[in-house]
XYZ file of C-alpha atoms in Angstrom:
328
model
C 56.956 141.477 20.738
C 59.582 143.800 21.783
C 57.627 144.786 24.781
C 57.520 141.025 25.728
C 61.213 140.647 25.523
C 61.702 143.791 27.540
C 59.353 142.540 30.376
C 61.179 139.163 30.446
C 64.541 140.813 30.660
C 63.436 143.073 33.578
C 62.022 139.881 35.336
C 65.269 138.054 34.992
C 67.249 141.055 36.219
C 64.742 141.328 39.181
C 65.182 137.804 39.953
C 69.152 137.934 39.915
C 68.916 140.982 42.142
C 66.624 139.025 44.533
C 68.895 136.406 44.624
C 72.136 138.319 45.228
C 70.299 140.326 48.172
C 69.078 136.861 49.571
C 72.777 135.531 49.407
C 73.877 138.635 51.033
C 71.514 138.344 53.975
C 72.183 134.770 54.537
C 76.029 135.821 54.729
C 75.256 138.707 57.176
C 73.420 136.145 59.363
C 76.006 133.563 59.250
C 78.553 136.062 60.195
C 76.506 137.280 62.975
C 76.147 133.664 64.326
C 79.935 133.094 64.057
C 80.505 136.337 66.079
C 78.060 135.444 68.760
C 79.635 131.926 69.293
C 83.069 133.461 69.326
C 81.985 136.077 71.967
C 80.281 133.454 74.153
C 83.374 131.176 73.862
C 85.730 134.015 74.867
C 83.301 134.970 77.651
C 83.462 131.356 79.036
C 87.432 131.196 78.664
C 87.608 134.550 80.567
C 85.202 133.283 83.192
C 87.371 130.053 83.539
C 90.563 132.246 83.729
C 88.998 134.368 86.486
C 88.112 131.354 88.390
C 91.747 129.939 88.198
C 93.094 133.325 89.079
C 90.858 133.821 91.988
C 91.700 130.410 93.360
C 95.190 131.541 93.424
C 94.672 134.211 95.791
C 96.666 133.953 99.022
C 93.460 134.986 100.848
C 90.937 132.108 100.722
C 87.156 132.767 101.576
C 85.732 130.813 104.455
C 83.112 129.114 102.012
C 84.045 126.327 99.812
C 86.537 127.039 96.954
C 87.823 125.655 93.893
C 91.465 125.326 92.890
C 92.056 125.095 89.032
C 88.555 124.150 88.641
C 89.217 120.584 89.599
C 88.809 119.990 93.411
C 86.467 121.518 95.759
C 87.771 122.391 99.331
C 86.379 123.085 102.697
C 87.869 124.619 105.714
C 88.361 122.546 108.936
C 90.075 123.391 112.025
C 93.025 121.719 113.645
C 94.755 122.142 116.898
C 97.883 124.068 116.796
C 99.750 121.329 118.733
C 98.958 118.825 115.943
C 101.757 120.132 113.983
C 103.858 117.793 116.169
C 101.827 114.568 115.094
C 101.503 112.649 111.644
C 103.823 110.580 109.680
C 105.744 113.509 108.360
C 107.055 115.084 111.410
C 110.801 115.867 111.292
C 112.674 114.831 114.364
C 116.424 115.454 114.540
C 119.105 117.279 116.412
C 117.312 120.597 115.691
C 113.873 119.613 116.027
C 112.571 118.022 119.225
C 110.004 115.545 119.339
C 107.036 116.896 121.398
C 105.655 114.039 123.649
C 101.959 113.899 123.818
C 100.198 114.741 127.221
C 98.961 111.027 127.374
C 100.788 107.855 126.143
C 100.523 107.614 122.379
C 97.412 105.620 121.443
C 98.532 104.812 118.036
C 101.395 102.632 119.468
C 100.785 98.975 119.150
C 102.795 95.817 120.356
C 104.529 94.193 117.254
C 104.403 90.974 119.198
C 100.446 91.080 118.825
C 100.620 92.319 115.287
C 103.194 90.824 113.486
C 103.044 88.229 110.722
C 105.269 85.110 110.540
C 107.621 86.523 107.952
C 110.098 88.292 110.624
C 111.280 88.243 114.070
C 111.474 90.663 116.889
C 114.347 90.910 119.202
C 111.779 91.903 122.387
C 108.258 91.142 122.864
C 107.975 94.693 124.397
C 108.700 96.346 121.054
C 105.974 98.740 120.067
C 105.273 100.715 116.775
C 102.956 103.062 115.315
C 99.907 101.013 113.978
C 99.971 102.228 110.695
C 103.785 101.926 110.133
C 103.594 98.420 111.755
C 100.733 97.189 109.427
C 103.044 98.501 106.311
C 106.019 96.815 107.798
C 103.956 93.547 107.963
C 103.150 94.041 104.250
C 106.789 94.635 103.232
C 107.995 91.724 105.178
C 105.271 89.462 103.430
C 106.592 90.840 100.084
C 110.192 90.042 101.057
C 109.397 86.582 101.970
C 107.381 85.968 98.866
C 110.285 87.112 96.734
C 112.992 85.419 98.556
C 111.639 82.824 100.905
C 113.692 84.147 103.914
C 112.359 84.867 107.502
C 115.823 85.880 108.858
C 114.878 89.776 109.018
C 114.690 90.962 112.933
C 113.333 94.105 114.321
C 115.695 95.239 116.956
C 114.220 98.537 117.769
C 111.002 100.688 117.131
C 109.481 103.015 119.740
C 111.945 104.205 122.423
C 110.845 106.448 125.238
C 112.843 109.831 126.022
C 114.088 107.884 129.400
C 115.327 105.138 127.545
C 116.943 107.263 124.827
C 118.684 109.035 127.588
C 120.103 106.017 129.221
C 121.394 104.571 125.975
C 122.846 108.204 125.337
C 124.754 108.164 128.826
C 126.043 104.598 128.302
C 127.298 105.701 124.821
C 129.105 108.707 126.108
C 130.915 106.334 128.590
C 132.187 104.375 125.553
C 132.926 107.633 123.577
C 130.242 106.456 121.128
C 127.938 109.335 119.819
C 124.124 108.743 119.617
C 121.178 110.941 119.573
C 120.079 112.551 122.922
C 116.550 111.843 124.461
C 113.895 113.870 122.940
C 115.640 114.147 119.714
C 115.419 110.614 118.478
C 113.096 109.396 115.477
C 112.373 106.447 117.533
C 110.011 108.569 119.834
C 107.654 108.749 116.885
C 107.021 105.112 116.729
C 107.445 105.587 112.781
C 110.914 104.324 112.676
C 112.262 100.726 112.740
C 115.891 99.447 112.883
C 116.338 95.980 111.343
C 119.056 93.229 111.653
C 119.829 89.975 110.079
C 119.401 86.847 112.287
C 120.987 84.002 110.171
C 121.002 80.500 110.168
C 123.923 80.341 112.727
C 121.941 82.535 114.981
C 124.117 85.440 114.669
C 122.720 88.875 114.815
C 124.047 91.345 112.305
C 122.853 94.696 111.597
C 120.835 95.223 108.325
C 123.083 95.678 105.172
C 121.736 96.030 101.546
C 123.597 93.002 100.473
C 122.489 90.006 98.555
C 118.817 89.099 98.862
C 118.573 91.679 101.392
C 119.040 94.455 98.823
C 115.276 93.818 98.082
C 114.284 95.787 101.124
C 116.277 98.951 100.222
C 114.897 98.701 96.646
C 111.564 98.058 97.524
C 110.562 99.739 100.797
C 109.306 102.767 98.919
C 106.286 100.693 97.698
C 105.301 100.281 101.388
C 105.955 103.890 102.543
C 109.330 103.577 104.203
C 112.466 105.332 103.397
C 116.068 104.828 104.026
C 116.182 107.749 106.675
C 120.076 108.188 106.525
C 121.682 107.986 103.118
C 125.391 107.760 103.336
C 126.093 110.731 100.805
C 123.701 112.976 102.977
C 125.187 112.859 106.487
C 126.072 116.522 106.317
C 122.221 117.141 106.192
C 120.869 114.445 108.475
C 123.868 114.490 110.831
C 123.750 110.698 110.985
C 126.401 108.413 109.481
C 126.420 104.762 108.565
C 122.820 103.782 109.848
C 122.000 101.333 107.036
C 119.408 99.643 109.267
C 117.162 102.350 110.130
C 113.947 102.881 108.072
C 111.311 105.516 108.713
C 107.742 105.398 107.689
C 106.380 108.555 105.801
C 103.472 107.197 103.636
C 103.625 105.777 99.980
C 103.746 108.909 97.877
C 106.228 110.755 100.127
C 108.482 107.939 100.197
C 108.280 107.450 96.356
C 109.144 111.230 95.672
C 111.896 111.419 98.420
C 113.349 108.144 96.808
C 113.109 109.146 93.271
C 114.454 112.743 93.751
C 117.356 111.501 96.056
C 116.141 113.624 98.957
C 116.391 113.383 102.734
C 113.397 113.972 104.881
C 114.965 117.371 105.958
C 115.246 118.377 102.224
C 111.802 117.190 101.516
C 110.093 119.072 104.374
C 111.708 122.289 103.289
C 110.796 121.703 99.691
C 107.206 121.411 100.333
C 107.083 124.850 101.895
C 107.242 126.114 98.328
C 103.900 124.536 97.652
C 101.370 126.405 99.638
C 97.605 126.081 99.496
C 95.969 128.425 96.979
C 99.170 129.042 94.965
C 100.593 125.745 93.695
C 100.706 122.138 94.885
C 103.277 119.320 94.355
C 101.525 116.939 91.658
C 102.882 113.590 90.687
C 101.828 110.056 90.032
C 103.130 106.882 91.627
C 102.030 103.220 91.360
C 99.118 104.125 89.377
C 97.756 106.913 91.448
C 97.736 110.647 91.279
C 98.558 112.906 94.209
C 98.462 116.559 94.905
C 100.557 117.834 97.885
C 100.504 121.344 99.591
C 101.682 122.994 102.634
C 99.801 125.319 105.254
C 101.616 127.362 107.689
C 100.126 126.993 111.181
C 99.055 130.485 112.362
C 97.647 129.894 115.661
C 94.480 131.856 116.522
C 92.980 130.696 119.964
C 94.871 127.543 119.639
C 93.477 126.475 116.177
C 94.473 126.624 112.843
C 92.475 126.920 109.375
C 93.217 123.884 107.080
C 91.738 123.581 103.739
C 90.941 119.915 102.780
C 89.068 118.454 99.668
C 85.297 118.162 100.182
C 85.181 114.554 98.429
C 88.648 113.329 97.540
C 90.555 111.067 100.073
C 93.228 113.110 101.885
C 95.619 112.723 104.899
C 97.053 115.757 107.204
C 100.260 115.599 108.892
C 102.188 118.053 111.082
C 105.850 118.705 109.953
C 107.026 119.224 113.729
C 108.269 122.767 112.734
C 105.681 125.240 111.711
C 102.819 123.955 109.672
C 100.603 121.194 108.168
C 100.998 118.995 104.903
C 97.975 117.990 103.206
C 98.165 114.856 100.836
C 95.334 114.527 98.374
C 94.552 111.389 96.381
C 92.954 112.537 92.883
């Protein structure tokens, strides 16, 4: 009888021991699995960090690359002279406009393109096509809001010879205006507005009454007030309320929201170089990424990195490089 009890007791102890060993083995396996998962996660994180880090190098490989693991880029080539073309070129007393060898093909007659919501002073007025289409949209918006068709375009594209004629006439009358070669009007991206009222009196545009709408809404159509009154020390131009410049919607938005001049904006963008960091922001329900590429001329061409799939535009700054605008 005692022997039977001893055998039962031994079996129970053995069973408890086996259970303890089994639990211990299960715990060890669970710990090993957790360690493996942690190591795999750490490795992936490290790999991601290495990818981001490598994309931030100043030297970019010739094959397609990724920036921040979000957008894939490819290299294209631009002519060095293209730094003088695009909606973001800066033309002022310090940066001369470089006229193309042939007449600008992107210019179009406003008389042929304009809609019925504004007037033009001269049937020979021409303007950059994209800027002219945006002007049409803005004037349509103005009419829909105010039922007014009294805005008149008095000036858009001006040739160098025309500008010099006006410059000399202004000198004779002790008036200072921009000399030929240094006027924004050479680009076809600038427009001067006036108000042709019911009494058929032509007055320079001023942001008063219903006409404040243009100043307040031009950004939505890619235009900026080029010469803010409080920034004349930067632009070199005073009291030019009637002058609007097309730069594209995201740029117009950022310039206006941050109370910048085009001079300040072009300088600011030099801080956002490809491969390092870009200027990212949202406007009108779209996300944009903007970066600058310094033009280093090699055999007359410049390497420019652009997205492989995202929509983008490229503009020169008329100084030393290109600005790429990516719609994400």
